[in-house]
mmCIF file of N, CA and C in Angstrom:
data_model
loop_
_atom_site.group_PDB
_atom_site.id
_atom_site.type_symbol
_atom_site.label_atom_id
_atom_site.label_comp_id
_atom_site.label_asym_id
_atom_site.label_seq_id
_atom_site.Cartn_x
_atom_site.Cartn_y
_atom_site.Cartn_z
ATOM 1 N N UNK A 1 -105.831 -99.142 -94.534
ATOM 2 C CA UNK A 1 -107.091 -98.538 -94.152
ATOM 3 C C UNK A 1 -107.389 -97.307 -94.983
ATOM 4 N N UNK A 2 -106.655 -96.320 -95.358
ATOM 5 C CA UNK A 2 -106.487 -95.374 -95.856
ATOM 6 C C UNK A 2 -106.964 -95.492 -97.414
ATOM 7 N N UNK A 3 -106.324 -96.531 -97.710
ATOM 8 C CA UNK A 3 -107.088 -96.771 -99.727
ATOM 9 C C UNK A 3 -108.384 -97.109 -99.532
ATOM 10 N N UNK A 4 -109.341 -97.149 -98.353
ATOM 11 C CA UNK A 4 -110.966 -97.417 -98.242
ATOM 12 C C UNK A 4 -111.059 -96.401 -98.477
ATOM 13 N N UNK A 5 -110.411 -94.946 -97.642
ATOM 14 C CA UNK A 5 -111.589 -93.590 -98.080
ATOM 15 C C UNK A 5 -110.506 -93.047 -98.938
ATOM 16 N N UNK A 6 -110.035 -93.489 -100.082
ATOM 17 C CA UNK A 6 -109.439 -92.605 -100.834
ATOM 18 C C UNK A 6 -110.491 -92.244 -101.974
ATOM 19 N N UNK A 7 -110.318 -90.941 -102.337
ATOM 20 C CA UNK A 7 -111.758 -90.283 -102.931
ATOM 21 C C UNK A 7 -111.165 -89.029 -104.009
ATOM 22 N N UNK A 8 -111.627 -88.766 -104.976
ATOM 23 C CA UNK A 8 -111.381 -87.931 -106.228
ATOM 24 C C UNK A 8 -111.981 -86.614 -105.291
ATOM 25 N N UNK A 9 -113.556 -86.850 -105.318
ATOM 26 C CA UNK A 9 -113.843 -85.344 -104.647
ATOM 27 C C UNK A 9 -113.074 -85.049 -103.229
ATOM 28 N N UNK A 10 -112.347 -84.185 -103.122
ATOM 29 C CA UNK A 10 -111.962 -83.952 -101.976
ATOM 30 C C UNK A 10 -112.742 -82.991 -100.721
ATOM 31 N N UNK A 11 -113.803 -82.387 -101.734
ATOM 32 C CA UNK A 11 -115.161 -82.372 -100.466
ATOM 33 C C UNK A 11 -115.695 -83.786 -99.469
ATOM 34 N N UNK A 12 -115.576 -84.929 -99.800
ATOM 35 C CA UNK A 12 -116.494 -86.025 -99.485
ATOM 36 C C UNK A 12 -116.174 -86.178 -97.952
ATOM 37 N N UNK A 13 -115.146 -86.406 -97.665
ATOM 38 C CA UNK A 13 -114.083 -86.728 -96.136
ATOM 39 C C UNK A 13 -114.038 -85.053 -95.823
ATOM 40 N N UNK A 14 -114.367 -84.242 -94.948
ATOM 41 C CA UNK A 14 -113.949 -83.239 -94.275
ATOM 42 C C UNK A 14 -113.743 -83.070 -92.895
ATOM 43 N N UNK A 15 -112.341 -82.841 -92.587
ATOM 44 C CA UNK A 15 -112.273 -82.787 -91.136
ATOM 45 C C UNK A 15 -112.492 -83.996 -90.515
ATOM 46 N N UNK A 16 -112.550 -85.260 -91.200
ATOM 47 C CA UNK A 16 -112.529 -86.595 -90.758
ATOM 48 C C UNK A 16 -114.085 -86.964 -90.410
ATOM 49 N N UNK A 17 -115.204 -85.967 -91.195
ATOM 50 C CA UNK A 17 -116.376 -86.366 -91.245
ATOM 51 C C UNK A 17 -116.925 -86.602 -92.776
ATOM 52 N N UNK A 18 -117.815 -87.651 -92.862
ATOM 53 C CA UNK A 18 -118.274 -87.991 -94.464
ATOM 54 C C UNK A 18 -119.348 -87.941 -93.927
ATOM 55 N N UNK A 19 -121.178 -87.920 -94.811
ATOM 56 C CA UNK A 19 -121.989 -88.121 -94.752
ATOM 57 C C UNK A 19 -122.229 -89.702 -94.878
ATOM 58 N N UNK A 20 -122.959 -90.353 -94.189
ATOM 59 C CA UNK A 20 -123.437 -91.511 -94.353
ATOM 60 C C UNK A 20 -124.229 -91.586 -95.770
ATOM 61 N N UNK A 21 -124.588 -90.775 -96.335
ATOM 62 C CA UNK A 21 -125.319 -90.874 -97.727
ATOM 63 C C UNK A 21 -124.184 -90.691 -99.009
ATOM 64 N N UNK A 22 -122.869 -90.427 -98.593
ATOM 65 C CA UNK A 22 -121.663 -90.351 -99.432
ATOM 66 C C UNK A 22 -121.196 -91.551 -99.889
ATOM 67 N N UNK A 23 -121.395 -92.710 -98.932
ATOM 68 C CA UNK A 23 -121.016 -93.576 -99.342
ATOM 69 C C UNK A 23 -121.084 -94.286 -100.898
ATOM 70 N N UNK A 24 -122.334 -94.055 -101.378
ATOM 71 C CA UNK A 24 -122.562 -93.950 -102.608
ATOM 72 C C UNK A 24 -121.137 -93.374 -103.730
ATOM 73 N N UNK A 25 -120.816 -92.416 -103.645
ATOM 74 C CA UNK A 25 -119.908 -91.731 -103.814
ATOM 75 C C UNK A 25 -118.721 -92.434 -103.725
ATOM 76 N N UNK A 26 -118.418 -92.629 -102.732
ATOM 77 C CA UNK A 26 -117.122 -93.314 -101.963
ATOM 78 C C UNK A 26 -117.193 -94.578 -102.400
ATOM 79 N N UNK A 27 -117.823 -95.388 -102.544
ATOM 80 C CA UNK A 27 -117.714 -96.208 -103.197
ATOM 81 C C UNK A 27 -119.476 -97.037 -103.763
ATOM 82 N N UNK A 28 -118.837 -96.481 -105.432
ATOM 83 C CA UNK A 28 -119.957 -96.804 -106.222
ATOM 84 C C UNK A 28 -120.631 -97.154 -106.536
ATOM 85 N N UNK A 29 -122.039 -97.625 -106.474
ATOM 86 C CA UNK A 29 -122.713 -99.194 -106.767
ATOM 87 C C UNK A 29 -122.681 -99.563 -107.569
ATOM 88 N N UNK A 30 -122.197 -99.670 -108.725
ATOM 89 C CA UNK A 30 -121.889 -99.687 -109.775
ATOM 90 C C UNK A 30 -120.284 -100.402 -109.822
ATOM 91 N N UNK A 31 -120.081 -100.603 -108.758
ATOM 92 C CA UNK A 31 -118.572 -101.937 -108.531
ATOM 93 C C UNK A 31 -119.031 -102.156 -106.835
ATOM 94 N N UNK A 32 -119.724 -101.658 -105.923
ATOM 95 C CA UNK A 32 -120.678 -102.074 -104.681
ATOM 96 C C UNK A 32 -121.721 -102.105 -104.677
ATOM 97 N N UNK A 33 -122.725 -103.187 -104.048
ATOM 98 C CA UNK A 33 -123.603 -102.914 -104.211
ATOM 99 C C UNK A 33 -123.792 -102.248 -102.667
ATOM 100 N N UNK A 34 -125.424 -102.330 -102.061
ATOM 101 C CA UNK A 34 -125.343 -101.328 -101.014
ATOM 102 C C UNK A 34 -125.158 -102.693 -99.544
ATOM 103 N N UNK A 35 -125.481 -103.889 -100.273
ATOM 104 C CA UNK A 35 -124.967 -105.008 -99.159
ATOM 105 C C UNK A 35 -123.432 -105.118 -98.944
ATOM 106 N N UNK A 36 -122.870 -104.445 -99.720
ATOM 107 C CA UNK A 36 -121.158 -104.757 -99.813
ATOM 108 C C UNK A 36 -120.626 -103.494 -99.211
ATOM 109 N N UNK A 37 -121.485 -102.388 -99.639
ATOM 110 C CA UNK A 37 -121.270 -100.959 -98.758
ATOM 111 C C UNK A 37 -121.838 -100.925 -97.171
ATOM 112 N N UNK A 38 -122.491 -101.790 -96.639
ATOM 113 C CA UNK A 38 -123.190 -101.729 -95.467
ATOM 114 C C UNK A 38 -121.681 -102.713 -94.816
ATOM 115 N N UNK A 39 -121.291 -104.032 -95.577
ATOM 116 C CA UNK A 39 -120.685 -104.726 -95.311
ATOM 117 C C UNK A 39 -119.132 -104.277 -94.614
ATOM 118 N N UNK A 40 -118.442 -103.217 -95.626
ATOM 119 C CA UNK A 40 -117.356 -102.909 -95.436
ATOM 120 C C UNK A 40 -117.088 -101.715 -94.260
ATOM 121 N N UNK A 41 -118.647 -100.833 -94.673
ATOM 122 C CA UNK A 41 -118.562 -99.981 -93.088
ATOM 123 C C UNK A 41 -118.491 -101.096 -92.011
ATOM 124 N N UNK A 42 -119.307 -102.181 -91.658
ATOM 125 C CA UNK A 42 -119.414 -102.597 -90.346
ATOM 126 C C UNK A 42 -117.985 -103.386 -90.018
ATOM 127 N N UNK A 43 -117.139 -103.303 -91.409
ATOM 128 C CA UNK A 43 -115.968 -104.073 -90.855
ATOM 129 C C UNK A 43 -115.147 -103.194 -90.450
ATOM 130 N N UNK A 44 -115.131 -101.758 -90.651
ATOM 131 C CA UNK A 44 -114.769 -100.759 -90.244
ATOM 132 C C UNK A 44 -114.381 -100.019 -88.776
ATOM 133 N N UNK A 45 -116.074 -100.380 -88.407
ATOM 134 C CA UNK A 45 -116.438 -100.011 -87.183
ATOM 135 C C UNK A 45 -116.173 -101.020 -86.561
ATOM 136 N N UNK A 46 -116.294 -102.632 -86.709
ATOM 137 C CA UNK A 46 -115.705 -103.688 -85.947
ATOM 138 C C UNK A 46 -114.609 -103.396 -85.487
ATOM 139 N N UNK A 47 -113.478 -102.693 -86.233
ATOM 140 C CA UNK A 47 -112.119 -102.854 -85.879
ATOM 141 C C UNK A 47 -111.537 -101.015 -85.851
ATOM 142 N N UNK A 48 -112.888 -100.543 -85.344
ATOM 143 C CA UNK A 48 -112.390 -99.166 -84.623
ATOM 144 C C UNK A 48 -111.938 -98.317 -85.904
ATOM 145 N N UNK A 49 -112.209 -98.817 -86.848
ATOM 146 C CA UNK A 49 -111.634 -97.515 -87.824
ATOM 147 C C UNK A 49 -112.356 -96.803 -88.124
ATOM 148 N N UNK A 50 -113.402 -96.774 -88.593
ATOM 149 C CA UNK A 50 -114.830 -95.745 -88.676
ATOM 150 C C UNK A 50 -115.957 -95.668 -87.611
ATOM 151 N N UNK A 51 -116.661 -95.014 -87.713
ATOM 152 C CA UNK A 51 -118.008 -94.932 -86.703
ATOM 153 C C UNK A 51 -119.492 -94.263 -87.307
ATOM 154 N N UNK A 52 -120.217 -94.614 -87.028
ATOM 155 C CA UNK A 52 -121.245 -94.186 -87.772
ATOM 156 C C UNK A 52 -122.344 -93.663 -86.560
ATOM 157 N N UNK A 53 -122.380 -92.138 -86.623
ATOM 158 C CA UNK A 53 -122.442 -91.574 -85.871
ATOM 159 C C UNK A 53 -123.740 -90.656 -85.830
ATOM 160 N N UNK A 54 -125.021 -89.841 -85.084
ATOM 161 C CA UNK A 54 -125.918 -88.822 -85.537
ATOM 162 C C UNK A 54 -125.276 -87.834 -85.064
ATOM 163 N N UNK A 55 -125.269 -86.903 -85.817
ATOM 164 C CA UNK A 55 -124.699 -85.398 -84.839
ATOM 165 C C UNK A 55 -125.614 -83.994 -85.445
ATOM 166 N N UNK A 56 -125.708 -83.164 -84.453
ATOM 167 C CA UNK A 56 -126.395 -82.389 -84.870
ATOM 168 C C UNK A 56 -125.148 -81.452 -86.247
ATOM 169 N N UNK A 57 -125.746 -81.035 -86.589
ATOM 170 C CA UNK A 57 -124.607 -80.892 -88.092
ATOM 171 C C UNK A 57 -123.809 -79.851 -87.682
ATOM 172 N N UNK A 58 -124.433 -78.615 -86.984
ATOM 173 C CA UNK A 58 -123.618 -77.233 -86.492
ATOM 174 C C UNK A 58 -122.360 -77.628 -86.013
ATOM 175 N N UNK A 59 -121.874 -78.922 -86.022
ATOM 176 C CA UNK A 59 -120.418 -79.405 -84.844
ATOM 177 C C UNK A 59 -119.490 -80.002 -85.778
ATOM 178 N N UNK A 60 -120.359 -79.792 -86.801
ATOM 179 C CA UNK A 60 -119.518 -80.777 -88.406
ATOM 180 C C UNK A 60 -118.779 -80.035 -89.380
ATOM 181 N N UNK A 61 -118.263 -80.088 -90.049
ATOM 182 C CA UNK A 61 -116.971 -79.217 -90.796
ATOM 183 C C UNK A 61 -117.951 -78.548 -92.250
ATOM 184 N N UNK A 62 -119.333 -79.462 -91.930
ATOM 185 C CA UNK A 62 -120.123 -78.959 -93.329
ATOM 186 C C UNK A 62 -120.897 -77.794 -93.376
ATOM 187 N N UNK A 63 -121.123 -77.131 -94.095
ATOM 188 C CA UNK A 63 -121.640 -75.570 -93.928
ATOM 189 C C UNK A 63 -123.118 -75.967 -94.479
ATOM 190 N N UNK A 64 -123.628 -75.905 -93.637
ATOM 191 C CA UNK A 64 -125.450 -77.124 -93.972
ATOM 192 C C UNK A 64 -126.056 -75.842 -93.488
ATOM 193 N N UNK A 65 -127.416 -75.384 -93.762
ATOM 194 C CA UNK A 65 -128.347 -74.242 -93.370
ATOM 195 C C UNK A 65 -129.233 -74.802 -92.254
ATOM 196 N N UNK A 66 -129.374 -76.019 -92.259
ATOM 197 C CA UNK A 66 -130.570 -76.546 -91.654
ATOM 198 C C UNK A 66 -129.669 -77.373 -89.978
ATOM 199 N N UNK A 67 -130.264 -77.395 -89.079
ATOM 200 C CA UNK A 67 -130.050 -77.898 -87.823
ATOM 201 C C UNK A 67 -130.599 -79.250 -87.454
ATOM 202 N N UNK A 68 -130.952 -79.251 -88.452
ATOM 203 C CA UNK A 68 -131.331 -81.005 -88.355
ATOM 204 C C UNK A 68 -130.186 -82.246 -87.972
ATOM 205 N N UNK A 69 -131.068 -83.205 -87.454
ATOM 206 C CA UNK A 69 -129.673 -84.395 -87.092
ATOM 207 C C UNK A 69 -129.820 -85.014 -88.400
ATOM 208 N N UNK A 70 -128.151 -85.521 -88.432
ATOM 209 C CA UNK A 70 -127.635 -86.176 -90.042
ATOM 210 C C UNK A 70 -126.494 -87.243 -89.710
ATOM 211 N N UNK A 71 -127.541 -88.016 -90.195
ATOM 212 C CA UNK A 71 -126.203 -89.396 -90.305
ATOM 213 C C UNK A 71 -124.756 -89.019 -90.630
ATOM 214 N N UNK A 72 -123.805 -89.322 -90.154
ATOM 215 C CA UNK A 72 -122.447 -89.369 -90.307
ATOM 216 C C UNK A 72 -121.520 -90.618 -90.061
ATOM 217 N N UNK A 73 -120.387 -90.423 -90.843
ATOM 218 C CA UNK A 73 -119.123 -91.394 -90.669
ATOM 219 C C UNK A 73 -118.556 -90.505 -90.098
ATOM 220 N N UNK A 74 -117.663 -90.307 -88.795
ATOM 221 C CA UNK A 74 -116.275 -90.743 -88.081
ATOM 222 C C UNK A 74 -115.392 -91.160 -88.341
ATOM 223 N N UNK A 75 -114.370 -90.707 -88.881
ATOM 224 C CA UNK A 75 -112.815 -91.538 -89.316
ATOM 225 C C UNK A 75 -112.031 -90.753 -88.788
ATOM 226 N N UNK A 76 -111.644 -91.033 -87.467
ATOM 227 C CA UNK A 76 -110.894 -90.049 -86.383
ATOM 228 C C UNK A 76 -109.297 -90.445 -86.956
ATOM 229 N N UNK A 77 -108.964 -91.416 -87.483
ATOM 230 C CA UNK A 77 -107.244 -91.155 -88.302
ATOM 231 C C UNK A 77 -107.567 -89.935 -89.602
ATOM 232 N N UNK A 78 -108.358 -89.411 -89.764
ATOM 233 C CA UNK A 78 -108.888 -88.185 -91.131
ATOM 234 C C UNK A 78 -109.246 -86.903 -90.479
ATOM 235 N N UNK A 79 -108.927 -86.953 -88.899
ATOM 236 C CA UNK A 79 -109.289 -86.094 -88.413
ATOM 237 C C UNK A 79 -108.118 -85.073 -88.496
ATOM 238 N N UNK A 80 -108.129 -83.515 -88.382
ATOM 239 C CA UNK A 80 -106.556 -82.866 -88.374
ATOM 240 C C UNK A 80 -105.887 -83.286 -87.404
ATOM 241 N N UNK A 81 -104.045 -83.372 -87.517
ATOM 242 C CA UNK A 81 -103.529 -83.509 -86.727
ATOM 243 C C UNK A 81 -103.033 -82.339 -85.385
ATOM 244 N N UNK A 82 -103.066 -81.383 -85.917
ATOM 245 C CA UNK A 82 -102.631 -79.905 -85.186
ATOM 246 C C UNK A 82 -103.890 -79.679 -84.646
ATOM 247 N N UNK A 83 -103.571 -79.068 -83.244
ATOM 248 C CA UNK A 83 -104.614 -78.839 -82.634
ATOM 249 C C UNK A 83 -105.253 -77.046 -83.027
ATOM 250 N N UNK A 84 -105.870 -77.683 -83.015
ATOM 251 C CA UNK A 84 -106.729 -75.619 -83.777
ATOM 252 C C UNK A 84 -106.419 -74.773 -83.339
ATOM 253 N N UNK A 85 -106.555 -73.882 -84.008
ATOM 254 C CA UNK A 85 -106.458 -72.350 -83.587
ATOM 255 C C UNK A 85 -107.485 -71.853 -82.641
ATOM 256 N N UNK A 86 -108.263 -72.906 -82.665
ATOM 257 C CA UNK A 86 -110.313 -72.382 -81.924
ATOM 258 C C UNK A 86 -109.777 -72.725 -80.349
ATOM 259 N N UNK A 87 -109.035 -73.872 -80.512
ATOM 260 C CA UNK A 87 -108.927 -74.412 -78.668
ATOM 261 C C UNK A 87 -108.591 -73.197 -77.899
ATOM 262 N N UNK A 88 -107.711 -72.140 -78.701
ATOM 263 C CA UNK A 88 -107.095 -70.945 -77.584
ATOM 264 C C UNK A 88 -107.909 -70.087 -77.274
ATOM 265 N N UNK A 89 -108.931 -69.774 -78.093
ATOM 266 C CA UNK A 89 -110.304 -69.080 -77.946
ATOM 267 C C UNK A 89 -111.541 -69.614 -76.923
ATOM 268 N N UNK A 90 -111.362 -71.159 -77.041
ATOM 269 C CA UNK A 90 -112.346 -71.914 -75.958
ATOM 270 C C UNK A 90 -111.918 -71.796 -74.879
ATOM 271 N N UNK A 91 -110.617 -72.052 -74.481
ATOM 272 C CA UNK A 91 -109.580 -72.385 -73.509
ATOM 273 C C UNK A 91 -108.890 -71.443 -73.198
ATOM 274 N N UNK A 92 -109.013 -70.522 -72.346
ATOM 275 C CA UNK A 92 -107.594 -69.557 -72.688
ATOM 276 C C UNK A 92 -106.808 -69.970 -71.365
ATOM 277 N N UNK A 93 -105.603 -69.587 -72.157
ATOM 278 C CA UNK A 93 -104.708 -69.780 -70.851
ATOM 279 C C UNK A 93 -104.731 -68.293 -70.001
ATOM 280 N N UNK A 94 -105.167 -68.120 -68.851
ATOM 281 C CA UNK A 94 -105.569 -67.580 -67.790
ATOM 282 C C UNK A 94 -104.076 -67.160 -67.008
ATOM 283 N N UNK A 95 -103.135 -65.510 -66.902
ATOM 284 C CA UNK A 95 -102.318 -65.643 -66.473
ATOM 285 C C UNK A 95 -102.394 -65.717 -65.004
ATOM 286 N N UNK A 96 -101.498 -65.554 -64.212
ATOM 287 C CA UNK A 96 -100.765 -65.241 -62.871
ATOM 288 C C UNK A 96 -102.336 -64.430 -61.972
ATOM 289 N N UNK A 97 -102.121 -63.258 -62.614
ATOM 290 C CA UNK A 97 -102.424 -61.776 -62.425
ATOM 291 C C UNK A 97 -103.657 -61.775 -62.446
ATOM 292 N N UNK A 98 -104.544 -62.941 -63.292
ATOM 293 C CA UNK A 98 -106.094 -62.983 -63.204
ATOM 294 C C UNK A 98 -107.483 -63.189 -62.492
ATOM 295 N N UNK A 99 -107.975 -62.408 -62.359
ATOM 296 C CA UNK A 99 -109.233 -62.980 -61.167
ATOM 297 C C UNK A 99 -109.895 -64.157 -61.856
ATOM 298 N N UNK A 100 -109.659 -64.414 -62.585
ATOM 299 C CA UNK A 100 -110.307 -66.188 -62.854
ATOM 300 C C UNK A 100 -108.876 -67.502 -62.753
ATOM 301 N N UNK A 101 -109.849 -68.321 -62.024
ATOM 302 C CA UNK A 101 -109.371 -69.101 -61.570
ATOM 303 C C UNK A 101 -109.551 -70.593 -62.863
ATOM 304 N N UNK A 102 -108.736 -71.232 -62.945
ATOM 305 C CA UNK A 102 -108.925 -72.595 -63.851
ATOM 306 C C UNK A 102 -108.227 -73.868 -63.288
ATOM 307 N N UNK A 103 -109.475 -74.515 -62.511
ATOM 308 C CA UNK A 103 -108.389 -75.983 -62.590
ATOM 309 C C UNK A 103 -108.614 -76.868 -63.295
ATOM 310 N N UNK A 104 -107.085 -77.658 -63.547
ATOM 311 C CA UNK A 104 -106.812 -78.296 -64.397
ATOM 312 C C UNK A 104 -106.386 -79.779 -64.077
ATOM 313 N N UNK A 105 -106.526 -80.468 -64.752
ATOM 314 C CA UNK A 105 -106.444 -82.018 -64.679
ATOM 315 C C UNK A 105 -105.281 -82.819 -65.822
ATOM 316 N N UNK A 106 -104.581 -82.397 -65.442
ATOM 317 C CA UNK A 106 -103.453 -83.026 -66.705
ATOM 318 C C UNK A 106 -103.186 -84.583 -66.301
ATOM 319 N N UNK A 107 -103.566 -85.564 -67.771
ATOM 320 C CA UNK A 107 -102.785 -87.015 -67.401
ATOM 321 C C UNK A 107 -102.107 -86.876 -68.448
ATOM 322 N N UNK A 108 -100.924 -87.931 -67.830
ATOM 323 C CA UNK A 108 -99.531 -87.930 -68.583
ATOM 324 C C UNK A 108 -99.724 -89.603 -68.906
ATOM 325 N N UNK A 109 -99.195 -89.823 -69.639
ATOM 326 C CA UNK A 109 -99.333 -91.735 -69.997
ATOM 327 C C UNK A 109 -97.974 -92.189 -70.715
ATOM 328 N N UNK A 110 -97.260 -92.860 -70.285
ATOM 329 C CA UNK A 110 -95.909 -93.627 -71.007
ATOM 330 C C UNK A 110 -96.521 -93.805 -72.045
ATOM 331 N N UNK A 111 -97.613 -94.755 -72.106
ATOM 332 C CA UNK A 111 -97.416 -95.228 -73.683
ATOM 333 C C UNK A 111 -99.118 -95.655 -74.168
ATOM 334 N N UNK A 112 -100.005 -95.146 -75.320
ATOM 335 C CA UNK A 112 -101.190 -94.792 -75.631
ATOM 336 C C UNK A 112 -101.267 -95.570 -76.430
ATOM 337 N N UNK A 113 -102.115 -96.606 -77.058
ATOM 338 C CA UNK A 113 -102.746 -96.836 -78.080
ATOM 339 C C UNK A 113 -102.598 -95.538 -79.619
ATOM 340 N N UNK A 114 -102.433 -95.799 -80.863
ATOM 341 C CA UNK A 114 -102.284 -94.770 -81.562
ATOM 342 C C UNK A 114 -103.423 -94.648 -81.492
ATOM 343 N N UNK A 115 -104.297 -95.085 -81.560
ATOM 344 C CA UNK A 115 -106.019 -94.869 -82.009
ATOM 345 C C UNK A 115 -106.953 -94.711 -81.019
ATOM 346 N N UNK A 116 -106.063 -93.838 -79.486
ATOM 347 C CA UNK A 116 -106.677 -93.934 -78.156
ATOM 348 C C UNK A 116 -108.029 -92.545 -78.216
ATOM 349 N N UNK A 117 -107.848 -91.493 -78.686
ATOM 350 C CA UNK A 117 -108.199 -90.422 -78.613
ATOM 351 C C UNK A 117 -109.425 -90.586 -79.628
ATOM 352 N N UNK A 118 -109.113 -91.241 -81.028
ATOM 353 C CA UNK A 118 -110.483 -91.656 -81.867
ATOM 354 C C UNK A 118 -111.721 -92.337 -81.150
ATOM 355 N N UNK A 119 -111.339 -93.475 -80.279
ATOM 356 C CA UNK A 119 -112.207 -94.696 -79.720
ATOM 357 C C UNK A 119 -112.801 -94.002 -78.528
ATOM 358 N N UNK A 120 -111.703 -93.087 -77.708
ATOM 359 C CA UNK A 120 -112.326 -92.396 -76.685
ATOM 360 C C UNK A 120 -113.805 -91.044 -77.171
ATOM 361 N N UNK A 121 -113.367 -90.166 -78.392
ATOM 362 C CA UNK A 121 -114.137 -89.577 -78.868
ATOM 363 C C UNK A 121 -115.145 -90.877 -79.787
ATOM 364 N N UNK A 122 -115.204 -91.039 -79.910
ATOM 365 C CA UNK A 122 -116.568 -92.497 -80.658
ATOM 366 C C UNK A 122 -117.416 -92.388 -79.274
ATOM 367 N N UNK A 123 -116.899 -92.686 -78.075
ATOM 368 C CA UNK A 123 -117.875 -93.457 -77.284
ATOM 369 C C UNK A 123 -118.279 -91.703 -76.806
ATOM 370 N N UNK A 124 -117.649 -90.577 -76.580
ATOM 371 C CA UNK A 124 -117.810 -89.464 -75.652
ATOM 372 C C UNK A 124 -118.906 -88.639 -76.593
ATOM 373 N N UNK A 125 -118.726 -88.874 -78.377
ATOM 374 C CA UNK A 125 -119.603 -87.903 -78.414
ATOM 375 C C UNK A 125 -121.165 -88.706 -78.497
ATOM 376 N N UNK A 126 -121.321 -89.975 -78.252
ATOM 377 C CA UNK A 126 -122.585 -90.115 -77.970
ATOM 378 C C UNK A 126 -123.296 -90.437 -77.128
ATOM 379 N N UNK A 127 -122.682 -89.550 -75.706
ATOM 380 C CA UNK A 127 -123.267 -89.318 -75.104
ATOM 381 C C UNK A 127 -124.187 -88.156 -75.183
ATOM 382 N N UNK A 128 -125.279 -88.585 -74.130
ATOM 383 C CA UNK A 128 -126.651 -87.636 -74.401
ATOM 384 C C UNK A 128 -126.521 -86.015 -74.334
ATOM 385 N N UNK A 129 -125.585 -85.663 -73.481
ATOM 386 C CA UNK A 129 -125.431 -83.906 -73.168
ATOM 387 C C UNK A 129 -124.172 -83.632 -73.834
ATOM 388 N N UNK A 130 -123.299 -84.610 -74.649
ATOM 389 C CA UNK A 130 -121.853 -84.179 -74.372
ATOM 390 C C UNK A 130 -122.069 -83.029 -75.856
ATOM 391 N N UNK A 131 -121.737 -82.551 -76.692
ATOM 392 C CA UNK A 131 -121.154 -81.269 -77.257
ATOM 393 C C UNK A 131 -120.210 -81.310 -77.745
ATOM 394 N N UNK A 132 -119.651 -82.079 -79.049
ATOM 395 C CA UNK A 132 -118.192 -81.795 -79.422
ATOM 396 C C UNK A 132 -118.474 -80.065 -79.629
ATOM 397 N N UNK A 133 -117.184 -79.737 -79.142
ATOM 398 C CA UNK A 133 -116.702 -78.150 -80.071
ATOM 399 C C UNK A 133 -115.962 -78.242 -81.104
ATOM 400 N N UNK A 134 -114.491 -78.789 -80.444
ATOM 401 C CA UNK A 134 -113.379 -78.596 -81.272
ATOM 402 C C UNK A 134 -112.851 -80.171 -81.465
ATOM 403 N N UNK A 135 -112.712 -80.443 -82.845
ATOM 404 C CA UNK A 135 -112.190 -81.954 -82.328
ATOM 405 C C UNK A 135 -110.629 -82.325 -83.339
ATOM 406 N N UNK A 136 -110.062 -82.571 -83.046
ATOM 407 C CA UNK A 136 -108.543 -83.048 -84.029
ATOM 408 C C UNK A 136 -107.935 -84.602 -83.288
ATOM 409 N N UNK A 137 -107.094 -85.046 -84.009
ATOM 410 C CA UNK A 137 -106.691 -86.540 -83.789
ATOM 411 C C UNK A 137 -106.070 -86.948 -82.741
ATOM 412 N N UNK A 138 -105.844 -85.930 -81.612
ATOM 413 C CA UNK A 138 -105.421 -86.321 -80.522
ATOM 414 C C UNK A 138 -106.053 -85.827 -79.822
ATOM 415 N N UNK A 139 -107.250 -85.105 -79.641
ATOM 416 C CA UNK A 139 -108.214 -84.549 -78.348
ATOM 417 C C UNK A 139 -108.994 -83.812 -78.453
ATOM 418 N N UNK A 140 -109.875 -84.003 -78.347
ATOM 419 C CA UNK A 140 -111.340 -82.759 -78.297
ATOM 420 C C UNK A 140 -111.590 -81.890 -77.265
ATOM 421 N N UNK A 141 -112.255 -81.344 -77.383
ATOM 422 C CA UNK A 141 -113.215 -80.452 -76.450
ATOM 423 C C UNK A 141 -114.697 -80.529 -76.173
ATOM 424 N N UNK A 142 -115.340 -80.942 -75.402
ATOM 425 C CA UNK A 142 -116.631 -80.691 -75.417
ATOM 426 C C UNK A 142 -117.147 -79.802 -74.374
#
């Protein structure tokens, strides 16, 4: 799966987001045409490896001026593996001693799909209110 988005510019894939207009890029028309590039995304997304996604851009790893919605690819195995430094800032852990209160919902699971947390974020961020914040290869935030 991995030799599909392998890429010279290492701008193109960031944070496990590409532009849908990269594809060009990613693979060339000039050895694809754009029926063979439409072709290989949808075999992609058939089998859960990519997603082709609108997001408002402010939630995207790209430093864009404009707030406009922009086609995107999803490749949640390209996503980081370590969970950010941002989650402790969204999330704080709240001691003993604090007048705020946090409850919490922890599930534990014997045994996950590797690609459980990608397929779950595919379907969560398009929903209508949801908000990615923070997102890496095993769990988001919205």
């Amino acid at each position: 799966f991995s030799c599909l988005f392998i890429s010279q510019d290492n701008n193109l894939i960031q944070g496990g987001f590409m532009r849908r207009k990269n594809l060009n890029k990613l693979w060339p028309r000039s050895q694809y045409t754009e029926t063979i590039q439409e072709a290989l995304l949808n075999l992609l997304q058939k089998f859960q490896l990519a997603f082709s996604i609108k997001l408002s851009v402010e939630i995207t790893p790209f430093p864009l001026k404009s707030k406009a919605q922009d086609d995107f690819v999803l490749i949640p195995s390209l996503l980081q593996e370590e969970r950010p430094q941002l989650t402790r800032e969204i999330w704080p852990v709240f001691d003993a001693d604090s007048r705020l209160k946090q409850f919490v919902r922890t599930y534990q699971f014997r045994l996950l799909p590797l690609d459980f947390f990608g397929r779950c974020l595919s379907h969560v961020i398009l929903l209508p209110n949801a908000r990615p914040i923070c997102l890496w290869r095993t769990g988001f935030i919205i």
